[in-house]
CSV table of C-alpha atoms and ligand atoms in Angstrom, one decimal:
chain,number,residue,atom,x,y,z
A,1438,UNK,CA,4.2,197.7,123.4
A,1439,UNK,CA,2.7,196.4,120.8
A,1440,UNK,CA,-0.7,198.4,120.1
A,1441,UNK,CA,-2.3,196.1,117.8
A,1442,UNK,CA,-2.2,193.0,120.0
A,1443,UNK,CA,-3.0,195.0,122.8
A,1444,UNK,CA,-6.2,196.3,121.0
A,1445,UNK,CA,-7.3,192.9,120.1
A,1446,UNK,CA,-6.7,192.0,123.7
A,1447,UNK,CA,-4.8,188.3,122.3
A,1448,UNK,CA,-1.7,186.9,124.1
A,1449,UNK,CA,0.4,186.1,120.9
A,1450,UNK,CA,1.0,188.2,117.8
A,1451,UNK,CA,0.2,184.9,115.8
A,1452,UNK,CA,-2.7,185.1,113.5
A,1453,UNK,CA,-4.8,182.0,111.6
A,1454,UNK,CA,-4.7,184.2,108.1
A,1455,UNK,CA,-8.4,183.6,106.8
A,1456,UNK,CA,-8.2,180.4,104.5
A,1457,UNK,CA,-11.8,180.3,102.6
A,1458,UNK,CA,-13.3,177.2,101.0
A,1459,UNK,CA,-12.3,174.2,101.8
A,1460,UNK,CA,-10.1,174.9,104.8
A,1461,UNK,CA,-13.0,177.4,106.4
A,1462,UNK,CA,-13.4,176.1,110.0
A,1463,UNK,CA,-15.2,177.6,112.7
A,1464,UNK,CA,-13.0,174.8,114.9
A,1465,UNK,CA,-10.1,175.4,113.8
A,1466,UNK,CA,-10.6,179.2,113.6
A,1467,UNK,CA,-11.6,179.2,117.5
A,1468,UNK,CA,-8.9,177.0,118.3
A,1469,UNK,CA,-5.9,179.4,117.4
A,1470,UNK,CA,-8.0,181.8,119.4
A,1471,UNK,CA,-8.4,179.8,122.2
A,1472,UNK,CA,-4.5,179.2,122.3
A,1473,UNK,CA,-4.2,182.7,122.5
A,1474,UNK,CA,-3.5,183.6,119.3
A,1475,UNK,CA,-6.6,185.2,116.9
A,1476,UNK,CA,-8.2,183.1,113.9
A,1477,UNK,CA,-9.4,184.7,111.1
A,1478,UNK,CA,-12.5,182.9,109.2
A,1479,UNK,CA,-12.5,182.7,105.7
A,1480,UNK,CA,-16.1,183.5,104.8
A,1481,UNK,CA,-15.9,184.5,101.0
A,1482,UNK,CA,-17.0,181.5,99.7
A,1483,UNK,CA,-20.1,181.1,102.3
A,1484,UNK,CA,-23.5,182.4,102.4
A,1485,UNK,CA,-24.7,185.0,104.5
A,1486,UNK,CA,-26.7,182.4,106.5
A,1487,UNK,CA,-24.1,180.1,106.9
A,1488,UNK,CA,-21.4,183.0,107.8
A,1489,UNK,CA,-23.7,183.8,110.7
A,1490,UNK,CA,-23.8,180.3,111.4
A,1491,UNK,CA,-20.1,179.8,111.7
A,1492,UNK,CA,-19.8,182.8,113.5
A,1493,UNK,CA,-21.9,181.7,116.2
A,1494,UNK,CA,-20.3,178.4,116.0
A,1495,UNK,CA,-17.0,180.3,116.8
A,1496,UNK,CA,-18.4,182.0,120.0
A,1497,UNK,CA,-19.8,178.7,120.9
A,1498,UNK,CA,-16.2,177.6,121.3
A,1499,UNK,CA,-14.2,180.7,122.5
A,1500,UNK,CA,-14.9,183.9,124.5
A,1501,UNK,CA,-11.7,185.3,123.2
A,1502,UNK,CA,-11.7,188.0,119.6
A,1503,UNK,CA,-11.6,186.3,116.4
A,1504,UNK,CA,-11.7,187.5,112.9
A,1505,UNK,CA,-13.7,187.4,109.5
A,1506,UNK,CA,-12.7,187.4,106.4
A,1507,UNK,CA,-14.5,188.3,102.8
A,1508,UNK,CA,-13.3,189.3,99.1
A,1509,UNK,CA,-13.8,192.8,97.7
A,1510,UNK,CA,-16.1,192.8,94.9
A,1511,UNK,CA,-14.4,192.3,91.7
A,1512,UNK,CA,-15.6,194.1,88.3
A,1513,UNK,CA,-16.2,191.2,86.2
A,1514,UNK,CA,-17.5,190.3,82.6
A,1515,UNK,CA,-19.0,187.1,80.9
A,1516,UNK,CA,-17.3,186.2,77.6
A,1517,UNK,CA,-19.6,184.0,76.1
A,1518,UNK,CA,-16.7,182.4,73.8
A,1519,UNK,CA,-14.6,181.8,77.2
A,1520,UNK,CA,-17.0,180.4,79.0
A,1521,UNK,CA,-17.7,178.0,76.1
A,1522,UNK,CA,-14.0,177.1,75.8
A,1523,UNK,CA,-13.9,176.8,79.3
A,1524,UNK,CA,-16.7,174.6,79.8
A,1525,UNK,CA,-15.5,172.3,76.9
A,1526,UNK,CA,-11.9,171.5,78.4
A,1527,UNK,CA,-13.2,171.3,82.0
A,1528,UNK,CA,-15.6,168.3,81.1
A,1529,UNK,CA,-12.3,166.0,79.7
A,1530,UNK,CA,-11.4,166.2,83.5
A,1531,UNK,CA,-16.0,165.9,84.2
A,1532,UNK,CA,-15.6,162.4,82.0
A,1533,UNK,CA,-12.5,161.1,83.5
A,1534,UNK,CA,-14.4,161.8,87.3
A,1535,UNK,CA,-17.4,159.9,85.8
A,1536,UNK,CA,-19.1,163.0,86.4
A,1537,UNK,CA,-22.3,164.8,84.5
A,1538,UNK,CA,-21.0,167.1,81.8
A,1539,UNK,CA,-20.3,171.0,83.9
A,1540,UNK,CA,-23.4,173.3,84.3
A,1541,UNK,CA,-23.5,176.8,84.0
A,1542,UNK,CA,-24.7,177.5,87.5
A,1543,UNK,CA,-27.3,180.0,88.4
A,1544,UNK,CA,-25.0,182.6,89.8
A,1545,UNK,CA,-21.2,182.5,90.3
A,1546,UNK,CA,-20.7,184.3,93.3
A,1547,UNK,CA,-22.7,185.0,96.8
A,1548,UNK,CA,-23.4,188.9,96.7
A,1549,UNK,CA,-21.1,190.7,98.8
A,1550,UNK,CA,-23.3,193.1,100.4
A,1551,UNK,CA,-25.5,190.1,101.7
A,1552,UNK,CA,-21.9,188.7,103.3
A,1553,UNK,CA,-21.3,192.2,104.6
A,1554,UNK,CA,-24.1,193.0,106.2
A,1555,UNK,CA,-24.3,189.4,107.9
A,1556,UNK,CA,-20.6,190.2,109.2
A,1557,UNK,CA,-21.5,193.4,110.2
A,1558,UNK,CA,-24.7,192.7,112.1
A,1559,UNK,CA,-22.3,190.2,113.9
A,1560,UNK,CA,-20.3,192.8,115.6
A,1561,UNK,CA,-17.0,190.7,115.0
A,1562,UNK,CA,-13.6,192.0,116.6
A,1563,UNK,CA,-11.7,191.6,113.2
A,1564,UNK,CA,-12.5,192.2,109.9
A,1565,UNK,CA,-10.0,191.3,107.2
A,1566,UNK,CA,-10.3,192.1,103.4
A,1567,UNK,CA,-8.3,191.3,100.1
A,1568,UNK,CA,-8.6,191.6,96.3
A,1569,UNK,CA,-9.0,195.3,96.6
A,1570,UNK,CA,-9.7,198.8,98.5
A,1571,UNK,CA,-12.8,197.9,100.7
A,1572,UNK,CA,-13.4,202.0,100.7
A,1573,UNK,CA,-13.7,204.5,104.1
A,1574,UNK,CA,-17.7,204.1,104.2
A,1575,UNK,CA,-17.6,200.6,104.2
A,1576,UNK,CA,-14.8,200.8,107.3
A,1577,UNK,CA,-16.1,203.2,109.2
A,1578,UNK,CA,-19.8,201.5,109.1
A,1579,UNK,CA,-17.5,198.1,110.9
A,1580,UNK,CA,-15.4,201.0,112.6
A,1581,UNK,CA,-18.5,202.7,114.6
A,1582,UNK,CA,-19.4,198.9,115.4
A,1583,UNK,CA,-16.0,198.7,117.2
A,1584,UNK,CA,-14.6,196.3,114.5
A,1585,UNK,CA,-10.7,196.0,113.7
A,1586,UNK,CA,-10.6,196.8,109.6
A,1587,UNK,CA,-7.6,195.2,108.1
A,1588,UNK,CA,-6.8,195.3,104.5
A,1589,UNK,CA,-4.5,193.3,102.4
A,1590,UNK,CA,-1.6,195.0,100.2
A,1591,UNK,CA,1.1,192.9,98.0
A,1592,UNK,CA,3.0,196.2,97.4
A,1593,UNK,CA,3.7,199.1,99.2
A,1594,UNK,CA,1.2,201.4,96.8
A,1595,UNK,CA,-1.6,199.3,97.9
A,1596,UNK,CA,-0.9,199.7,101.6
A,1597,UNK,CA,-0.7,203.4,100.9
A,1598,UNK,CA,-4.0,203.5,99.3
A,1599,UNK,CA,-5.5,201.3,102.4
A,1600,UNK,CA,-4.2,203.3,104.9
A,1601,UNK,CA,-5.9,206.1,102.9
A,1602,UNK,CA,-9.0,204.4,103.5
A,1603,UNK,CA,-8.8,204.2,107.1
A,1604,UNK,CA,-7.9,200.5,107.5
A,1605,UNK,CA,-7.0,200.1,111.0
A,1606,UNK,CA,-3.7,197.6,109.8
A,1607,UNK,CA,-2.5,196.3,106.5
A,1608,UNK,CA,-1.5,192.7,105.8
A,1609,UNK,CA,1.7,192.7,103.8
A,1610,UNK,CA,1.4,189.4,102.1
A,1611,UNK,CA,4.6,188.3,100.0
A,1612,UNK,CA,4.9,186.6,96.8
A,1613,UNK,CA,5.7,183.3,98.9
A,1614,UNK,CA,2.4,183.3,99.9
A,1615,UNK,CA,-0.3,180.3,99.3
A,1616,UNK,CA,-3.8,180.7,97.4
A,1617,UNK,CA,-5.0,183.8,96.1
A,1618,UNK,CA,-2.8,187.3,95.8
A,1619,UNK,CA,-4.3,189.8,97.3
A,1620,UNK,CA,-3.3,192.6,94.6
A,1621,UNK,CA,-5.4,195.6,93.3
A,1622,UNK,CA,-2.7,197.8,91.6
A,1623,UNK,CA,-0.9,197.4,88.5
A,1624,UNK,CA,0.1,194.1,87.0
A,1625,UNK,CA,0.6,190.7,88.4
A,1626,UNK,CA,4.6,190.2,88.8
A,1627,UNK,CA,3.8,194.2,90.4
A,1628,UNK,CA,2.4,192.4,93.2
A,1629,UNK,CA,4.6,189.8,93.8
A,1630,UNK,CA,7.4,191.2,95.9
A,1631,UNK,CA,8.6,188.7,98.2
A,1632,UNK,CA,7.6,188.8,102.5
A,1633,UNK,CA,11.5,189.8,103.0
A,1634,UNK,CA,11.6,192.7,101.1
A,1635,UNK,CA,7.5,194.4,101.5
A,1636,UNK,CA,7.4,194.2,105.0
A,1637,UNK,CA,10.2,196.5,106.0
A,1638,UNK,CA,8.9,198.6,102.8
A,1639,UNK,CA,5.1,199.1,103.9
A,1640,UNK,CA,6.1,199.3,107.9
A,1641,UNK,CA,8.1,202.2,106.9
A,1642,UNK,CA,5.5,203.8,104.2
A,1643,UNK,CA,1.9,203.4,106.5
A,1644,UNK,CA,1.9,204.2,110.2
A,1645,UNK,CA,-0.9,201.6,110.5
A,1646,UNK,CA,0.6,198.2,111.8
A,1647,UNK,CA,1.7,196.0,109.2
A,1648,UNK,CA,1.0,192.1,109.7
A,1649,UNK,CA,2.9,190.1,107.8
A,1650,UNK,CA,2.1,187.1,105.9
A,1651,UNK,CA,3.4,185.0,103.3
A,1652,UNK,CA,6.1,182.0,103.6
A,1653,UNK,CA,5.8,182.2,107.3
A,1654,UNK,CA,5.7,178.0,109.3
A,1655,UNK,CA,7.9,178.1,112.3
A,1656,UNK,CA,9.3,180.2,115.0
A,1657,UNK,CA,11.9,181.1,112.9
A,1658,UNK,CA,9.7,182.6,110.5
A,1659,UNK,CA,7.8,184.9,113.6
A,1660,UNK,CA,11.4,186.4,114.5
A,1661,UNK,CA,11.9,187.2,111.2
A,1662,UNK,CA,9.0,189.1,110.7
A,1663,UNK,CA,9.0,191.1,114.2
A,1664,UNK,CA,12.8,191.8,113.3
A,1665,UNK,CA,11.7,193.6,110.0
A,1666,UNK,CA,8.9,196.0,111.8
A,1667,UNK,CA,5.3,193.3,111.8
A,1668,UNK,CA,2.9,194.0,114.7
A,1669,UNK,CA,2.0,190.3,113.9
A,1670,UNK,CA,2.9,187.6,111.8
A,1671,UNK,CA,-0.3,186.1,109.6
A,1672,UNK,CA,0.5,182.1,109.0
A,1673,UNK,CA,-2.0,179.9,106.5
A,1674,UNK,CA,-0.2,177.1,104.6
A,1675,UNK,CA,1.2,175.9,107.6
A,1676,UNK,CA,-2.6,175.5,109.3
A,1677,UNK,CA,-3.6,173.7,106.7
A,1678,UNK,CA,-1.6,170.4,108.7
A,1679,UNK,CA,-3.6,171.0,111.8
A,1680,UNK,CA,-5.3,168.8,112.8
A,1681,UNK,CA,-8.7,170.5,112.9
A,1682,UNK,CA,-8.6,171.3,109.4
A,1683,UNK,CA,-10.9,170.1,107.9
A,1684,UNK,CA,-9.4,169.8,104.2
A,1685,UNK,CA,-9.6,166.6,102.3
A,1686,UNK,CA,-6.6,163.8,103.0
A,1687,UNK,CA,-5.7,163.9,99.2
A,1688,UNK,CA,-4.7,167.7,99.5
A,1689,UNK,CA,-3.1,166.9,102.8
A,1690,UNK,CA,-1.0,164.0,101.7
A,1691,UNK,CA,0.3,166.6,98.6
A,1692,UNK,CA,0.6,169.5,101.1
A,1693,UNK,CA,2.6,166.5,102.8
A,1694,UNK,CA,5.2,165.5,100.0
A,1695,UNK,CA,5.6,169.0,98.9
A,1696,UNK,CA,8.8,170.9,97.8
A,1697,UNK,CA,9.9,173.9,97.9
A,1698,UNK,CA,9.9,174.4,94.4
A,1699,UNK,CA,6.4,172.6,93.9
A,1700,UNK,CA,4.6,175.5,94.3
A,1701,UNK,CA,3.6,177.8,91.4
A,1702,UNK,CA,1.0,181.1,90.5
A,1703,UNK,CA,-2.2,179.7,88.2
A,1704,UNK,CA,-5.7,181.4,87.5
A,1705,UNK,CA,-6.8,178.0,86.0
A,1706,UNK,CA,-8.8,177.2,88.9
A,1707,UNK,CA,-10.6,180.5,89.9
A,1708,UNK,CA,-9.9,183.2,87.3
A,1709,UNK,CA,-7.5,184.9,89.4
A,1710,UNK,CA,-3.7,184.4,90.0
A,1711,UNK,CA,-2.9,182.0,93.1
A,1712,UNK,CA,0.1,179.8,94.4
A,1713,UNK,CA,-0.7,175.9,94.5
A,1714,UNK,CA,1.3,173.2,94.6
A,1715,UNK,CA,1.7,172.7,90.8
A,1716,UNK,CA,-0.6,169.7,89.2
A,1717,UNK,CA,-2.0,168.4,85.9
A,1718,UNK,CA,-4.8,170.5,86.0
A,1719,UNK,CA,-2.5,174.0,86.4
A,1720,UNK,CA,-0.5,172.4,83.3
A,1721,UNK,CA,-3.1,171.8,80.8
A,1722,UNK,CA,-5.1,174.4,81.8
A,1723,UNK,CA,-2.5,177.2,81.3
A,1724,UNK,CA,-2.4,177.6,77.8
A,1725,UNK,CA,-6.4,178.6,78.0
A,1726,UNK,CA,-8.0,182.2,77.5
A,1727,UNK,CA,-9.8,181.7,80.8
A,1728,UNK,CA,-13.0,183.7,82.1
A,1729,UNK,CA,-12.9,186.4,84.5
A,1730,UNK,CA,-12.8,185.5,88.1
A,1731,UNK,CA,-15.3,184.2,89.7
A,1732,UNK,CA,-16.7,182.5,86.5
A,1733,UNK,CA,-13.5,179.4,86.7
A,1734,UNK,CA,-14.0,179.4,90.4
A,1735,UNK,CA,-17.6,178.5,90.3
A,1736,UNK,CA,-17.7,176.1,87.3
A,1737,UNK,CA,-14.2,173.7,89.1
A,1738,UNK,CA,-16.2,173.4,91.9
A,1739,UNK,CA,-18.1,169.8,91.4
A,1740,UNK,CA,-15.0,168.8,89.8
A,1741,UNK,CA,-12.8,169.8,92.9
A,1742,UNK,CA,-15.4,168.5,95.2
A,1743,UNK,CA,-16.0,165.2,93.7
A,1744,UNK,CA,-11.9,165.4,93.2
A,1745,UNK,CA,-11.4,165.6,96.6
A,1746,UNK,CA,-13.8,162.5,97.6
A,1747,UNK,CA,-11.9,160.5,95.1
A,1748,UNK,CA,-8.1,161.2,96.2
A,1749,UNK,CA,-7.6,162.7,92.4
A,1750,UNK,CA,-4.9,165.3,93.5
A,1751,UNK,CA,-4.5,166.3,89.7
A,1752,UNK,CA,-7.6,168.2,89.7
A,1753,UNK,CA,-7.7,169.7,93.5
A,1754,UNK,CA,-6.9,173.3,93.9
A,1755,UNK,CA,-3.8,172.8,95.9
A,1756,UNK,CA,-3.3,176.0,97.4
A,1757,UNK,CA,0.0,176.6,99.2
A,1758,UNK,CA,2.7,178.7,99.8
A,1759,UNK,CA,6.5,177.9,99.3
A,1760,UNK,CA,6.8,177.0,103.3
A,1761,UNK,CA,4.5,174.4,102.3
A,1762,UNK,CA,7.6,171.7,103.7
A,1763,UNK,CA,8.2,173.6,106.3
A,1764,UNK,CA,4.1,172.3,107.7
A,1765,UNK,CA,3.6,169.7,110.3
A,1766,UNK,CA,1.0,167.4,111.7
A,1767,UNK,CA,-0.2,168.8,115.1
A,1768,UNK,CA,-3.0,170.3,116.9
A,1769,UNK,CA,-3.7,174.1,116.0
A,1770,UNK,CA,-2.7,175.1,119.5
A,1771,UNK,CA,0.7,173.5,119.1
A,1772,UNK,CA,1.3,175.1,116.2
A,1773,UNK,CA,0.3,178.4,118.0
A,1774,UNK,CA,2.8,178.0,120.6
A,1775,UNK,CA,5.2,177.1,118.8
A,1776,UNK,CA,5.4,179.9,116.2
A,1777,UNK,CA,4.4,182.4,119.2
A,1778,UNK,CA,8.0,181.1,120.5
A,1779,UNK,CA,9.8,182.9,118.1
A,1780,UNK,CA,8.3,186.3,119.2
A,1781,UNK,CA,11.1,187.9,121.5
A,1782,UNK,CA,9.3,189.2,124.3
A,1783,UNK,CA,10.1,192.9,125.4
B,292,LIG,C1,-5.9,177.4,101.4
B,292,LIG,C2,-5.7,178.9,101.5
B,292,LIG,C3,-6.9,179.7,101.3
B,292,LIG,C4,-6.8,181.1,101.4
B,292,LIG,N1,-7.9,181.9,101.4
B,292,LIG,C5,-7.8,183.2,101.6
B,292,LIG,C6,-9.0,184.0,101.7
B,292,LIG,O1,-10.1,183.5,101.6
B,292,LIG,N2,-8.9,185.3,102.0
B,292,LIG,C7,-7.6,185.9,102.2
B,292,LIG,O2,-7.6,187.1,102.5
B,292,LIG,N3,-6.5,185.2,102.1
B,292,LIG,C8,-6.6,183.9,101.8
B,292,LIG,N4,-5.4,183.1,101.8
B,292,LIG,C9,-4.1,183.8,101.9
B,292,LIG,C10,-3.8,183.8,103.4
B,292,LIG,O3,-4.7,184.6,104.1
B,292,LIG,C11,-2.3,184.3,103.7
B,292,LIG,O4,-2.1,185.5,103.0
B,292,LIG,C12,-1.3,183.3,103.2
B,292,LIG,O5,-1.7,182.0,103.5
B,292,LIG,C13,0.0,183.6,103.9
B,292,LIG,O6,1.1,182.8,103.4
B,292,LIG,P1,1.4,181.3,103.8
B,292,LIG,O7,0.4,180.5,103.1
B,292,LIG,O8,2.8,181.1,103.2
B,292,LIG,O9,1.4,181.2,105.3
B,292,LIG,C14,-5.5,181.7,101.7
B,292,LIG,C15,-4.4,180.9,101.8
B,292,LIG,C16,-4.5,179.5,101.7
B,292,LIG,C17,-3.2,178.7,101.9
């Protein structure tokens, strides 16, 4: 029995963990849901349009339940002097591209109610959240629409406070796990417990199921996770090898020659702490007073972009988590079945 598959109506307790940007696909998405398993689409970087866009393009591809996937909305401010100091060692990296000097551009974010109501209108199985408490009137608007409300928690505090909320599951993500952390509470190293030790922790403290995520890439990974108390195990670094993600070959031929150790926790890129395979960039960068998130997210962009078409790894946000070796070439439906082998049936 496991009540949280069986709500979701999916064969495998295997879940695409929402990857936004650059590794967004509605293909790939559809194809772990098509394998039985349930994609989750990264949306928070997308436009309302162009979330209702990919949603459709989802459905287009698979009748089975899918997931989307958005940032809670951060209290930010603009410091002039960081911005200024931000813009002035970012266009070093603008020259060396051959690119214009960076812009400040008209808005650094898309506006979360706009993405909210677009994935609500959508009457999506899934809803997944992270970066903070998406708050009981928010869930029970998606609730009364018959959509699954998930939150994210990197400590047990935070999956208190969800469950308080009325998420319908928590994601237990570990400190193993790549791109952003999906901590609320406290301090940074607060949040970083690792997968082995917050799963058992927040299955035992919520009696919401717990999915966890975070260092998972094989079946081995799976077992682990059912054997300390998941409902499902949440796998993203390991996706990003599949062969319908669309991410650029640079970052795939790095995710390719990675180490275990590569890996480390930056805000250079985005204004907010997450694992990537450790670069130039993250190494000059770190000394800098940075910006609030979104403002560093916004303003790398050309220069990831036009990194990315150029095969300049050095200046790529090159998010993944330690597993990262563990990650092979294959189609996403391979990689579904295999890590749905490690579930023991029963
Ligand atoms: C490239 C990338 C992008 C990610 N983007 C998001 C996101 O938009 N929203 C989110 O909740 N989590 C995001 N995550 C975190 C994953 O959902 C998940 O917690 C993590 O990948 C699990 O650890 P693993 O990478 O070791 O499998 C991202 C992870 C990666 C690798």
């Amino acid at each position: 029995m496991n009540p949280l598959i069986e709500r979701l109506g999916i064969r495998h307790p295997v879940m695409l963990a929402p990857m936004g940007g650059e590794a967004a696909s509605a293909a790939l998405v559809a194809a772990v849901s098509q394998a039985g398993g349930l994609g989750i689409l990264g949306a928070a970087y997308m436009t309302p349009a162009r979330i209702v866009e990919a949603i459709a393009e989802i459905r287009a591809l698979t009748d089975r339940p899918f997931g989307v996937n958005l940032f809670c909305p951060q209290a930010w401010q603009r410091d002039e002097a960081r911005l200024a100091a931000f813009i002035e060692a970012l266009s070093v990296y603008h020259q060396e591209l051959g690119l214009p000097p960076p812009q400040v551009p008209q808005r650094f974010e898309e506006s979360f109610e706009e993405q909210f109501e677009a994935v609500l209108s959508a009457d999506v199985p899934l809803f997944s959240y992270t970066f903070g408490d998406l708050g009981s009137t928010l869930t029970r608007a998606l609730q009364a629409r018959d959509t699954l409300v998930v939150g994210t928690a990197t400590q047990v505090r935070e999956a208190r406070q969800l469950e308080a909320g009325g998420a319908d599951a928590v994601v237990a993500q570990g400190a193993e796990a790549g791109a952003h952390r999906g901590s609320f509470l406290g301090t940074r190293d607060e949040g970083l417990v690792g997968t082995l030790a917050l799963v058992p922790q927040v299955v035992d403290a919520v009696h919401i199921p717990v999915i966890a995520a975070g260092g998972i890439a094989d079946p081995r990974g799976v077992r682990a996770a059912q054997a300390l108390g998941a409902s499902a195990a949440a796998v993203g670094t390991a996706f990003l090898l599949a062969d319908e993600c669309p991410i650029s070959a640079a970052y795939k031929a790095a995710l390719s020659e990675a180490a275990d150790s590569d890996t480390a926790l930056t805000r250079a890129f985005s204004g907010r702490w997450a694992r990537g395979i450790e670069n130039r960039f993250m190494r000059e960068m770190a000394p800098l007073a940075l910006p609030d998130f979104p403002i560093p997210n916004a303003l790398t962009r050309p220069l990831r972009q036009a990194a990315g078409k150029a095969g300049a790894a050095q200046f790529l946000s090159l998010w993944a988590g330690q597993a990262v070796p563990l990650a092979r070439p294959m189609p996403a439906a391979q990689l579904v079945a295999t890590l749905a082998s490690g579930w023991q049936a029963g």
